[in-house]
């Protein structure tokens, strides 16, 4: 993002922007037998909870207060996670709107007792809404991408947002059409 674009974002929102790195975080957890599913690998829900926890921490840090999960766009499980794996959940704000933020998450795993590099086992995109003490939406600072990778993530997040909004409109239009035709869902 250019300095001019950063300045414009700050002017529009009235809130100073924050660089991507300001809220980036990593949550690490070792997987135990308590985390397994019936197949003996780590349950996807355990990984999803870690993803939501890390993303929530990032959203709260970036927005400077409470933020709630509004949606999970995509959760991709690339490889199974096993008991004894040390899982690292890396999260950062990719994009911000007026009151919402997209947080991108990468999930990596490595054996707890080996020195081999961690491998990516999952990824997710979540949308968080910043809320005030009464649960009403509140404004968030613009995110200021710092690197080319941050800029790419910002642009990709805008595409995902456009698709989310188009999907929501198409579904609402279909429901309205069905209701006008007398169908009850």
PDB file of C-alpha atoms in Angstrom:
ATOM      1  CA  UNK A   1       0.000   0.000   0.000  1.00  0.00           C
ATOM      2  CA  UNK A   2       1.386   3.412  -0.864  1.00  0.00           C
ATOM      3  CA  UNK A   3       1.883   6.187   1.678  1.00  0.00           C
ATOM      4  CA  UNK A   4      -0.802   8.186  -0.134  1.00  0.00           C
ATOM      5  CA  UNK A   5      -3.300   5.290   0.141  1.00  0.00           C
ATOM      6  CA  UNK A   6      -2.406   4.888   3.825  1.00  0.00           C
ATOM      7  CA  UNK A   7      -3.021   8.568   4.456  1.00  0.00           C
ATOM      8  CA  UNK A   8      -6.356   8.394   2.625  1.00  0.00           C
ATOM      9  CA  UNK A   9      -7.461   5.378   4.702  1.00  0.00           C
ATOM     10  CA  UNK A  10      -6.666   7.286   7.893  1.00  0.00           C
ATOM     11  CA  UNK A  11      -8.528  10.368   6.678  1.00  0.00           C
ATOM     12  CA  UNK A  12     -11.626   8.361   5.710  1.00  0.00           C
ATOM     13  CA  UNK A  13     -11.826   6.427   8.969  1.00  0.00           C
ATOM     14  CA  UNK A  14     -10.632   9.207  11.266  1.00  0.00           C
ATOM     15  CA  UNK A  15      -8.588   6.564  13.089  1.00  0.00           C
ATOM     16  CA  UNK A  16      -4.831   6.191  12.587  1.00  0.00           C
ATOM     17  CA  UNK A  17      -3.955   3.012  10.724  1.00  0.00           C
ATOM     18  CA  UNK A  18      -1.901   0.182  12.171  1.00  0.00           C
ATOM     19  CA  UNK A  19       0.751  -1.800  10.328  1.00  0.00           C
ATOM     20  CA  UNK A  20       0.072  -5.465   9.668  1.00  0.00           C
ATOM     21  CA  UNK A  21       2.874  -6.528  12.018  1.00  0.00           C
ATOM     22  CA  UNK A  22       1.375  -4.639  14.986  1.00  0.00           C
ATOM     23  CA  UNK A  23      -1.167  -7.367  15.737  1.00  0.00           C
ATOM     24  CA  UNK A  24       0.394 -10.441  14.108  1.00  0.00           C
ATOM     25  CA  UNK A  25       0.636 -13.372  16.527  1.00  0.00           C
ATOM     26  CA  UNK A  26       1.505 -17.054  16.834  1.00  0.00           C
ATOM     27  CA  UNK A  27      -0.254 -19.492  19.157  1.00  0.00           C
ATOM     28  CA  UNK A  28       1.516 -22.825  19.765  1.00  0.00           C
ATOM     29  CA  UNK A  29       0.034 -25.946  21.314  1.00  0.00           C
ATOM     30  CA  UNK A  30       1.209 -29.553  21.667  1.00  0.00           C
ATOM     31  CA  UNK A  31      -1.396 -32.122  20.642  1.00  0.00           C
ATOM     32  CA  UNK A  32      -2.254 -34.883  23.116  1.00  0.00           C
ATOM     33  CA  UNK A  33      -4.538 -37.938  23.204  1.00  0.00           C
ATOM     34  CA  UNK A  34      -7.331 -35.676  24.497  1.00  0.00           C
ATOM     35  CA  UNK A  35      -7.352 -33.951  21.087  1.00  0.00           C
ATOM     36  CA  UNK A  36      -7.928 -37.038  18.913  1.00  0.00           C
ATOM     37  CA  UNK A  37     -10.883 -38.153  16.840  1.00  0.00           C
ATOM     38  CA  UNK A  38     -12.043 -41.729  16.197  1.00  0.00           C
ATOM     39  CA  UNK A  39      -9.338 -42.170  13.549  1.00  0.00           C
ATOM     40  CA  UNK A  40      -6.555 -41.394  16.029  1.00  0.00           C
ATOM     41  CA  UNK A  41      -5.569 -38.080  14.473  1.00  0.00           C
ATOM     42  CA  UNK A  42      -6.273 -34.644  15.917  1.00  0.00           C
ATOM     43  CA  UNK A  43      -9.924 -33.655  15.617  1.00  0.00           C
ATOM     44  CA  UNK A  44     -10.570 -30.857  13.107  1.00  0.00           C
ATOM     45  CA  UNK A  45     -12.633 -29.027  15.720  1.00  0.00           C
ATOM     46  CA  UNK A  46      -9.585 -28.784  17.995  1.00  0.00           C
ATOM     47  CA  UNK A  47      -7.629 -27.141  15.172  1.00  0.00           C
ATOM     48  CA  UNK A  48     -10.573 -24.841  14.384  1.00  0.00           C
ATOM     49  CA  UNK A  49     -10.704 -23.715  18.029  1.00  0.00           C
ATOM     50  CA  UNK A  50      -6.999 -22.860  17.957  1.00  0.00           C
ATOM     51  CA  UNK A  51      -7.544 -20.973  14.677  1.00  0.00           C
ATOM     52  CA  UNK A  52     -10.447 -19.001  16.172  1.00  0.00           C
ATOM     53  CA  UNK A  53      -8.457 -18.256  19.353  1.00  0.00           C
ATOM     54  CA  UNK A  54      -5.438 -16.930  17.442  1.00  0.00           C
ATOM     55  CA  UNK A  55      -7.579 -14.957  15.000  1.00  0.00           C
ATOM     56  CA  UNK A  56      -9.592 -13.482  17.875  1.00  0.00           C
ATOM     57  CA  UNK A  57      -6.420 -12.346  19.628  1.00  0.00           C
ATOM     58  CA  UNK A  58      -5.229 -10.648  16.438  1.00  0.00           C
ATOM     59  CA  UNK A  59      -8.612  -8.980  15.843  1.00  0.00           C
ATOM     60  CA  UNK A  60      -8.739  -7.700  19.428  1.00  0.00           C
ATOM     61  CA  UNK A  61      -5.187  -6.394  19.233  1.00  0.00           C
ATOM     62  CA  UNK A  62      -5.777  -4.651  15.920  1.00  0.00           C
ATOM     63  CA  UNK A  63      -9.109  -3.120  16.889  1.00  0.00           C
ATOM     64  CA  UNK A  64      -7.994  -2.191  20.404  1.00  0.00           C
ATOM     65  CA  UNK A  65     -10.838  -4.017  22.128  1.00  0.00           C
ATOM     66  CA  UNK A  66     -13.382  -6.799  21.863  1.00  0.00           C
ATOM     67  CA  UNK A  67     -14.019  -8.419  18.499  1.00  0.00           C
ATOM     68  CA  UNK A  68     -16.346 -11.315  17.729  1.00  0.00           C
ATOM     69  CA  UNK A  69     -16.189 -13.980  15.027  1.00  0.00           C
ATOM     70  CA  UNK A  70     -18.646 -13.045  12.279  1.00  0.00           C
ATOM     71  CA  UNK A  71     -17.776 -15.801   9.815  1.00  0.00           C
ATOM     72  CA  UNK A  72     -15.214 -18.341   8.784  1.00  0.00           C
ATOM     73  CA  UNK A  73     -14.866 -18.142   5.024  1.00  0.00           C
ATOM     74  CA  UNK A  74     -12.720 -21.143   4.506  1.00  0.00           C
ATOM     75  CA  UNK A  75     -10.938 -23.744   6.600  1.00  0.00           C
ATOM     76  CA  UNK A  76      -8.649 -25.979   4.581  1.00  0.00           C
ATOM     77  CA  UNK A  77      -7.126 -29.069   6.208  1.00  0.00           C
ATOM     78  CA  UNK A  78      -4.075 -29.954   4.139  1.00  0.00           C
ATOM     79  CA  UNK A  79      -2.471 -32.723   6.216  1.00  0.00           C
ATOM     80  CA  UNK A  80      -3.538 -34.699   9.293  1.00  0.00           C
ATOM     81  CA  UNK A  81      -2.178 -33.592  12.668  1.00  0.00           C
ATOM     82  CA  UNK A  82      -1.006 -36.311  15.063  1.00  0.00           C
ATOM     83  CA  UNK A  83      -0.616 -36.734  18.778  1.00  0.00           C
ATOM     84  CA  UNK A  84       2.781 -35.320  19.678  1.00  0.00           C
ATOM     85  CA  UNK A  85       2.724 -32.639  17.004  1.00  0.00           C
ATOM     86  CA  UNK A  86       3.566 -29.119  18.080  1.00  0.00           C
ATOM     87  CA  UNK A  87       1.041 -26.967  16.234  1.00  0.00           C
ATOM     88  CA  UNK A  88       1.752 -23.311  15.457  1.00  0.00           C
ATOM     89  CA  UNK A  89      -1.197 -21.109  14.468  1.00  0.00           C
ATOM     90  CA  UNK A  90       0.018 -17.890  12.797  1.00  0.00           C
ATOM     91  CA  UNK A  91      -2.530 -15.119  12.296  1.00  0.00           C
ATOM     92  CA  UNK A  92      -2.612 -11.569  10.959  1.00  0.00           C
ATOM     93  CA  UNK A  93      -5.130  -8.962   9.833  1.00  0.00           C
ATOM     94  CA  UNK A  94      -5.281  -9.020   6.035  1.00  0.00           C
ATOM     95  CA  UNK A  95      -7.949  -6.354   5.440  1.00  0.00           C
ATOM     96  CA  UNK A  96     -10.161  -3.963   7.360  1.00  0.00           C
ATOM     97  CA  UNK A  97     -13.490  -2.352   6.632  1.00  0.00           C
ATOM     98  CA  UNK A  98     -15.357   0.163   8.749  1.00  0.00           C
ATOM     99  CA  UNK A  99     -16.136  -2.228  11.631  1.00  0.00           C
ATOM    100  CA  UNK A 100     -14.882  -5.585  10.368  1.00  0.00           C
ATOM    101  CA  UNK A 101     -11.556  -7.272   9.717  1.00  0.00           C
ATOM    102  CA  UNK A 102     -10.440 -10.309   7.767  1.00  0.00           C
ATOM    103  CA  UNK A 103      -7.858 -12.378   9.612  1.00  0.00           C
ATOM    104  CA  UNK A 104      -5.752 -14.886   7.699  1.00  0.00           C
ATOM    105  CA  UNK A 105      -4.442 -17.923   9.549  1.00  0.00           C
ATOM    106  CA  UNK A 106      -1.775 -20.500   8.675  1.00  0.00           C
ATOM    107  CA  UNK A 107      -1.531 -23.723  10.680  1.00  0.00           C
ATOM    108  CA  UNK A 108       1.867 -25.454  10.855  1.00  0.00           C
ATOM    109  CA  UNK A 109       2.866 -28.659  12.612  1.00  0.00           C
ATOM    110  CA  UNK A 110       6.153 -30.241  13.620  1.00  0.00           C
ATOM    111  CA  UNK A 111       7.021 -33.259  15.723  1.00  0.00           C
ATOM    112  CA  UNK A 112       7.667 -32.217  19.296  1.00  0.00           C
ATOM    113  CA  UNK A 113      10.901 -34.206  19.521  1.00  0.00           C
ATOM    114  CA  UNK A 114      12.412 -33.648  16.065  1.00  0.00           C
ATOM    115  CA  UNK A 115      14.309 -30.759  14.553  1.00  0.00           C
ATOM    116  CA  UNK A 116      12.684 -30.989  11.109  1.00  0.00           C
ATOM    117  CA  UNK A 117      11.010 -27.815   9.861  1.00  0.00           C
ATOM    118  CA  UNK A 118       7.288 -27.323  10.464  1.00  0.00           C
ATOM    119  CA  UNK A 119       4.967 -28.061   7.536  1.00  0.00           C
ATOM    120  CA  UNK A 120       1.742 -26.269   6.701  1.00  0.00           C
ATOM    121  CA  UNK A 121      -1.238 -28.427   7.653  1.00  0.00           C
ATOM    122  CA  UNK A 122      -4.075 -25.931   7.286  1.00  0.00           C
ATOM    123  CA  UNK A 123      -5.250 -22.422   6.554  1.00  0.00           C
ATOM    124  CA  UNK A 124      -8.321 -20.320   7.211  1.00  0.00           C
ATOM    125  CA  UNK A 125      -9.885 -16.900   6.666  1.00  0.00           C
ATOM    126  CA  UNK A 126     -12.134 -15.449   9.345  1.00  0.00           C
ATOM    127  CA  UNK A 127     -14.098 -12.220   9.539  1.00  0.00           C
ATOM    128  CA  UNK A 128     -14.328 -10.455  12.889  1.00  0.00           C
ATOM    129  CA  UNK A 129     -16.518  -7.536  13.900  1.00  0.00           C
ATOM    130  CA  UNK A 130     -15.257  -5.099  16.515  1.00  0.00           C
ATOM    131  CA  UNK A 131     -17.877  -4.457  19.195  1.00  0.00           C
ATOM    132  CA  UNK A 132     -18.291  -2.019  22.064  1.00  0.00           C
ATOM    133  CA  UNK A 133     -19.301  -2.856  25.653  1.00  0.00           C
ATOM    134  CA  UNK A 134     -22.958  -3.106  24.555  1.00  0.00           C
ATOM    135  CA  UNK A 135     -22.177  -5.463  21.673  1.00  0.00           C
ATOM    136  CA  UNK A 136     -22.707  -2.807  18.977  1.00  0.00           C
ATOM    137  CA  UNK A 137     -20.270  -2.534  16.060  1.00  0.00           C
ATOM    138  CA  UNK A 138     -17.443  -0.039  16.493  1.00  0.00           C
ATOM    139  CA  UNK A 139     -14.908   1.390  14.053  1.00  0.00           C
ATOM    140  CA  UNK A 140     -11.547  -0.285  13.499  1.00  0.00           C
ATOM    141  CA  UNK A 141      -8.246   1.247  12.432  1.00  0.00           C
ATOM    142  CA  UNK A 142      -7.282   0.651   8.813  1.00  0.00           C
ATOM    143  CA  UNK A 143      -4.621  -2.016   8.334  1.00  0.00           C
ATOM    144  CA  UNK A 144      -1.449  -0.744   6.691  1.00  0.00           C
ATOM    145  CA  UNK A 145       0.206  -3.517   4.659  1.00  0.00           C
ATOM    146  CA  UNK A 146       3.993  -3.315   4.934  1.00  0.00           C
ATOM    147  CA  UNK A 147       5.382  -5.872   2.491  1.00  0.00           C
ATOM    148  CA  UNK A 148       4.546  -7.131  -0.980  1.00  0.00           C
ATOM    149  CA  UNK A 149       3.128 -10.267   0.669  1.00  0.00           C
ATOM    150  CA  UNK A 150       0.920  -8.082   2.900  1.00  0.00           C
ATOM    151  CA  UNK A 151      -0.253  -6.157  -0.186  1.00  0.00           C
ATOM    152  CA  UNK A 152      -1.125  -9.418  -1.969  1.00  0.00           C
ATOM    153  CA  UNK A 153      -3.067 -10.641   1.065  1.00  0.00           C
ATOM    154  CA  UNK A 154      -4.900  -7.299   1.274  1.00  0.00           C
ATOM    155  CA  UNK A 155      -5.938  -7.508  -2.389  1.00  0.00           C
ATOM    156  CA  UNK A 156      -6.986 -11.164  -2.110  1.00  0.00           C
ATOM    157  CA  UNK A 157      -9.033 -10.289   0.993  1.00  0.00           C
ATOM    158  CA  UNK A 158     -10.887  -7.628  -0.987  1.00  0.00           C
ATOM    159  CA  UNK A 159     -11.769 -10.268  -3.599  1.00  0.00           C
ATOM    160  CA  UNK A 160     -13.045 -12.643  -0.891  1.00  0.00           C
ATOM    161  CA  UNK A 161     -15.138  -9.808   0.590  1.00  0.00           C
ATOM    162  CA  UNK A 162     -16.675  -9.047  -2.821  1.00  0.00           C
ATOM    163  CA  UNK A 163     -17.559 -12.743  -3.217  1.00  0.00           C
ATOM    164  CA  UNK A 164     -19.026 -12.940   0.328  1.00  0.00           C
ATOM    165  CA  UNK A 165     -21.268  -9.937  -0.341  1.00  0.00           C
ATOM    166  CA  UNK A 166     -22.340 -11.212  -3.776  1.00  0.00           C
ATOM    167  CA  UNK A 167     -23.153 -14.653  -2.338  1.00  0.00           C
ATOM    168  CA  UNK A 168     -25.189 -13.079   0.475  1.00  0.00           C
ATOM    169  CA  UNK A 169     -27.120 -10.896  -2.017  1.00  0.00           C
ATOM    170  CA  UNK A 170     -27.826 -13.871  -4.307  1.00  0.00           C
ATOM    171  CA  UNK A 171     -29.122 -15.957  -1.402  1.00  0.00           C
ATOM    172  CA  UNK A 172     -31.321 -13.127  -0.100  1.00  0.00           C
ATOM    173  CA  UNK A 173     -32.706 -12.544  -3.620  1.00  0.00           C
ATOM    174  CA  UNK A 174     -33.498 -16.258  -3.979  1.00  0.00           C
ATOM    175  CA  UNK A 175     -35.246 -16.353  -0.606  1.00  0.00           C
ATOM    176  CA  UNK A 176     -37.292 -13.254  -1.462  1.00  0.00           C
ATOM    177  CA  UNK A 177     -38.282 -14.815  -4.800  1.00  0.00           C
ATOM    178  CA  UNK A 178     -39.303 -18.080  -3.141  1.00  0.00           C
ATOM    179  CA  UNK A 179     -41.291 -16.212  -0.488  1.00  0.00           C
ATOM    180  CA  UNK A 180     -43.121 -14.226  -3.188  1.00  0.00           C
ATOM    181  CA  UNK A 181     -43.997 -17.541  -4.866  1.00  0.00           C
ATOM    182  CA  UNK A 182     -45.519 -18.817  -1.624  1.00  0.00           C
ATOM    183  CA  UNK A 183     -42.714 -21.133  -0.487  1.00  0.00           C
ATOM    184  CA  UNK A 184     -41.885 -21.197   3.192  1.00  0.00           C
ATOM    185  CA  UNK A 185     -38.374 -22.237   4.140  1.00  0.00           C
TER     186      UNK A 185
END
